[in-house]
Short mmCIF file of the C-alpha atoms (twelve columns), coordinates in Angstrom:
data_MODEL
# 
_entry.id   MODEL 
# 
loop_
_atom_site.group_PDB 
_atom_site.id 
_atom_site.type_symbol 
_atom_site.label_atom_id 
_atom_site.label_alt_id 
_atom_site.label_comp_id 
_atom_site.label_asym_id 
_atom_site.label_seq_id 
_atom_site.Cartn_x 
_atom_site.Cartn_y 
_atom_site.Cartn_z 
_atom_site.pdbx_PDB_model_num 
ATOM 1   C CA . MET A 1   30.499  -16.606 8.381   1 
ATOM 2   C CA . ALA A 2   30.710  -20.100 6.960   1 
ATOM 3   C CA . GLU A 3   31.086  -20.595 3.214   1 
ATOM 4   C CA . ARG A 4   27.639  -22.193 2.933   1 
ATOM 5   C CA . GLU A 5   26.023  -19.225 4.720   1 
ATOM 6   C CA . GLU A 6   27.893  -16.760 2.502   1 
ATOM 7   C CA . SER A 7   26.643  -18.622 -0.552  1 
ATOM 8   C CA . LEU A 8   23.090  -18.420 0.774   1 
ATOM 9   C CA . LEU A 9   23.511  -14.707 1.498   1 
ATOM 10  C CA . ASP A 10  24.869  -14.153 -2.024  1 
ATOM 11  C CA . ALA A 11  21.856  -15.993 -3.450  1 
ATOM 12  C CA . PHE A 12  19.478  -13.765 -1.454  1 
ATOM 13  C CA . ILE A 13  21.293  -10.660 -2.676  1 
ATOM 14  C CA . ASP A 14  21.093  -11.886 -6.275  1 
ATOM 15  C CA . VAL A 15  17.351  -12.523 -5.974  1 
ATOM 16  C CA . TYR A 16  16.848  -9.100  -4.421  1 
ATOM 17  C CA . MET A 17  18.837  -7.346  -7.148  1 
ATOM 18  C CA . SER A 18  17.219  -9.255  -10.006 1 
ATOM 19  C CA . SER A 19  13.578  -9.328  -8.917  1 
ATOM 20  C CA . LEU A 20  12.409  -8.293  -5.455  1 
ATOM 21  C CA . LYS A 21  13.470  -4.664  -5.721  1 
ATOM 22  C CA . TYR A 22  11.235  -4.387  -8.797  1 
ATOM 23  C CA . LEU A 23  8.192   -5.664  -6.913  1 
ATOM 24  C CA . ASP A 24  7.435   -2.168  -5.604  1 
ATOM 25  C CA . GLU A 25  7.667   -0.783  -9.124  1 
ATOM 26  C CA . PHE A 26  5.376   -3.540  -10.435 1 
ATOM 27  C CA . VAL A 27  2.801   -2.832  -7.719  1 
ATOM 28  C CA . SER A 28  2.976   0.966   -7.964  1 
ATOM 29  C CA . GLU A 29  2.854   1.163   -11.775 1 
ATOM 30  C CA . PRO A 30  -0.988  1.155   -12.036 1 
ATOM 31  C CA . ALA A 31  -1.131  4.428   -10.025 1 
ATOM 32  C CA . LYS A 32  1.501   6.312   -12.060 1 
ATOM 33  C CA . GLU A 33  -0.975  7.760   -14.559 1 
ATOM 34  C CA . PHE A 34  -2.642  9.525   -11.627 1 
ATOM 35  C CA . HIS A 35  0.726   10.688  -10.210 1 
ATOM 36  C CA . LEU A 36  0.223   8.645   -7.045  1 
ATOM 37  C CA . SER A 37  2.492   6.307   -5.161  1 
ATOM 38  C CA . PHE A 38  1.123   2.950   -4.109  1 
ATOM 39  C CA . GLU A 39  0.965   4.188   -0.503  1 
ATOM 40  C CA . GLN A 40  -1.054  7.224   -1.591  1 
ATOM 41  C CA . TYR A 41  -3.403  4.944   -3.506  1 
ATOM 42  C CA . LEU A 42  -3.892  2.785   -0.399  1 
ATOM 43  C CA . ILE A 43  -4.823  5.869   1.614   1 
ATOM 44  C CA . LEU A 44  -7.261  6.939   -1.113  1 
ATOM 45  C CA . ARG A 45  -8.731  3.424   -1.107  1 
ATOM 46  C CA . ASP A 46  -9.251  3.522   2.673   1 
ATOM 47  C CA . ILE A 47  -11.048 6.837   2.365   1 
ATOM 48  C CA . THR A 48  -13.300 5.732   -0.494  1 
ATOM 49  C CA . GLN A 49  -14.222 2.485   1.272   1 
ATOM 50  C CA . ASN A 50  -14.871 3.877   4.751   1 
ATOM 51  C CA . LYS A 51  -16.955 6.651   6.223   1 
ATOM 52  C CA . ASP A 52  -15.749 9.381   8.591   1 
ATOM 53  C CA . VAL A 53  -12.033 8.703   8.094   1 
ATOM 54  C CA . THR A 54  -9.530  11.048  9.727   1 
ATOM 55  C CA . LEU A 55  -5.797  11.432  9.323   1 
ATOM 56  C CA . MET A 56  -5.319  9.847   12.749  1 
ATOM 57  C CA . ASP A 57  -7.451  6.844   11.742  1 
ATOM 58  C CA . ILE A 58  -5.134  6.176   8.814   1 
ATOM 59  C CA . ALA A 59  -1.960  6.713   10.849  1 
ATOM 60  C CA . SER A 60  -3.227  4.342   13.535  1 
ATOM 61  C CA . LYS A 61  -4.241  1.655   11.045  1 
ATOM 62  C CA . ARG A 62  -0.860  1.792   9.298   1 
ATOM 63  C CA . GLN A 63  1.060   2.127   12.571  1 
ATOM 64  C CA . VAL A 64  2.988   5.158   11.369  1 
ATOM 65  C CA . THR A 65  3.306   8.725   12.580  1 
ATOM 66  C CA . ARG A 66  0.745   11.386  11.935  1 
ATOM 67  C CA . SER A 67  3.323   13.442  10.037  1 
ATOM 68  C CA . ALA A 68  4.088   10.525  7.684   1 
ATOM 69  C CA . ILE A 69  0.416   10.290  6.716   1 
ATOM 70  C CA . SER A 70  0.053   14.060  6.635   1 
ATOM 71  C CA . ARG A 71  2.679   14.295  3.869   1 
ATOM 72  C CA . GLN A 72  0.771   11.732  1.791   1 
ATOM 73  C CA . ILE A 73  -2.583  13.438  2.438   1 
ATOM 74  C CA . LYS A 74  -1.157  16.815  1.327   1 
ATOM 75  C CA . VAL A 75  -0.344  15.316  -2.066  1 
ATOM 76  C CA . LEU A 76  -3.845  13.863  -2.402  1 
ATOM 77  C CA . LEU A 77  -5.410  17.203  -1.422  1 
ATOM 78  C CA . LYS A 78  -3.163  19.188  -3.771  1 
ATOM 79  C CA . GLN A 79  -3.987  16.908  -6.699  1 
ATOM 80  C CA . GLY A 80  -7.701  17.271  -6.029  1 
ATOM 81  C CA . TYR A 81  -8.333  13.647  -5.049  1 
ATOM 82  C CA . LEU A 82  -9.411  14.477  -1.502  1 
ATOM 83  C CA . ARG A 83  -11.158 17.219  0.393   1 
ATOM 84  C CA . GLN A 84  -11.544 17.837  4.107   1 
ATOM 85  C CA . GLN A 85  -14.820 18.332  5.913   1 
ATOM 86  C CA . PRO A 86  -15.081 19.462  9.538   1 
ATOM 87  C CA . ASP A 87  -17.128 17.359  11.946  1 
ATOM 88  C CA . GLU A 88  -20.406 19.171  12.691  1 
ATOM 89  C CA . ASN A 89  -19.990 18.575  16.447  1 
ATOM 90  C CA . ASP A 90  -16.235 19.255  16.704  1 
ATOM 91  C CA . ARG A 91  -14.929 21.632  14.041  1 
ATOM 92  C CA . ARG A 92  -11.327 20.700  14.946  1 
ATOM 93  C CA . ARG A 93  -11.935 17.143  13.708  1 
ATOM 94  C CA . LEU A 94  -11.502 16.912  9.935   1 
ATOM 95  C CA . TYR A 95  -12.907 14.067  7.902   1 
ATOM 96  C CA . LEU A 96  -11.244 13.100  4.658   1 
ATOM 97  C CA . LEU A 97  -13.526 12.612  1.680   1 
ATOM 98  C CA . ALA A 98  -12.746 11.571  -1.865  1 
ATOM 99  C CA . THR A 99  -13.639 14.022  -4.593  1 
ATOM 100 C CA . PRO A 100 -15.247 12.724  -7.794  1 
ATOM 101 C CA . ALA A 101 -11.758 12.729  -9.361  1 
ATOM 102 C CA . GLY A 102 -10.425 10.798  -6.362  1 
ATOM 103 C CA . SER A 103 -13.201 8.221   -6.550  1 
ATOM 104 C CA . LYS A 104 -12.561 7.735   -10.266 1 
ATOM 105 C CA . ALA A 105 -8.799  7.411   -9.758  1 
ATOM 106 C CA . GLU A 106 -9.304  4.860   -6.978  1 
ATOM 107 C CA . ARG A 107 -11.692 2.804   -9.126  1 
ATOM 108 C CA . VAL A 108 -9.400  2.774   -12.185 1 
ATOM 109 C CA . ILE A 109 -6.282  1.961   -10.153 1 
ATOM 110 C CA . ARG A 110 -8.138  -0.782  -8.240  1 
ATOM 111 C CA . GLN A 111 -9.227  -2.377  -11.521 1 
ATOM 112 C CA . ARG A 112 -5.644  -2.292  -12.829 1 
ATOM 113 C CA . ILE A 113 -4.243  -3.759  -9.619  1 
ATOM 114 C CA . ASN A 114 -6.894  -6.486  -9.622  1 
ATOM 115 C CA . SER A 115 -5.983  -7.363  -13.197 1 
ATOM 116 C CA . ARG A 116 -2.262  -7.522  -12.391 1 
ATOM 117 C CA . PHE A 117 -2.894  -9.598  -9.294  1 
ATOM 118 C CA . GLN A 118 -5.109  -12.004 -11.204 1 
ATOM 119 C CA . GLY A 119 -2.239  -12.385 -13.669 1 
ATOM 120 C CA . TRP A 120 -0.016  -13.492 -10.776 1 
ATOM 121 C CA . VAL A 121 -2.616  -15.975 -9.573  1 
ATOM 122 C CA . ASP A 122 -3.032  -17.299 -13.120 1 
ATOM 123 C CA . VAL A 123 0.729   -17.926 -13.329 1 
ATOM 124 C CA . TYR A 124 1.268   -19.380 -9.855  1 
ATOM 125 C CA . GLY A 125 -2.132  -20.892 -9.138  1 
ATOM 126 C CA . ASP A 126 -4.312  -20.235 -6.127  1 
ATOM 127 C CA . ASP A 127 -2.524  -22.691 -3.808  1 
ATOM 128 C CA . ARG A 128 0.943   -21.335 -4.605  1 
ATOM 129 C CA . ALA A 129 -0.288  -17.741 -4.230  1 
ATOM 130 C CA . HIS A 130 -1.534  -18.620 -0.721  1 
ATOM 131 C CA . GLU A 131 1.809   -20.264 0.109   1 
ATOM 132 C CA . ILE A 132 3.662   -17.117 -0.961  1 
ATOM 133 C CA . LEU A 133 1.295   -14.934 1.064   1 
ATOM 134 C CA . ASN A 134 1.703   -17.113 4.149   1 
ATOM 135 C CA . PHE A 135 5.492   -17.046 3.823   1 
ATOM 136 C CA . ILE A 136 5.504   -13.242 3.569   1 
ATOM 137 C CA . ARG A 137 3.238   -12.965 6.632   1 
ATOM 138 C CA . GLU A 138 5.485   -15.293 8.624   1 
ATOM 139 C CA . PHE A 139 8.606   -13.432 7.508   1 
ATOM 140 C CA . SER A 140 7.039   -10.119 8.554   1 
ATOM 141 C CA . GLN A 141 5.989   -11.408 11.972  1 
ATOM 142 C CA . ILE A 142 9.420   -12.860 12.720  1 
ATOM 143 C CA . THR A 143 11.155  -9.720  11.488  1 
ATOM 144 C CA . ARG A 144 9.008   -7.489  13.710  1 
ATOM 145 C CA . MET A 145 9.665   -9.698  16.745  1 
ATOM 146 C CA . LYS A 146 13.438  -9.436  16.241  1 
ATOM 147 C CA . LYS A 147 13.481  -5.612  16.208  1 
# 
């Protein structure tokens, strides 16, 4: 690897170590009071915003395995944020519904996330926020194509 490329790699590593690895923590912090990960919150959000949601619907939307979502759903059920309701026509099909505690948790976390996000937009400005979003989308698309 050429010296210039090594320097660029070192700069990427430095940025990762000093800021990017904390992005997940920054995003997930609003859900901590409710003992939820950010991924669990996103599942709860999908369920509160949509009707007749099943485990398979969530797995398909996120493009992950059923078992990966099942582990997250178990936590939400155990903590009393979700309940399951069988389909009247096919008792094997279980719909996921938010409990009152789940709806409240989703609403509070959403408000906190919105506030944090607005803080980012206030710092960077709307145009810069869109540039960052577009870069991340492009990076994700290219990364997926190279797999």
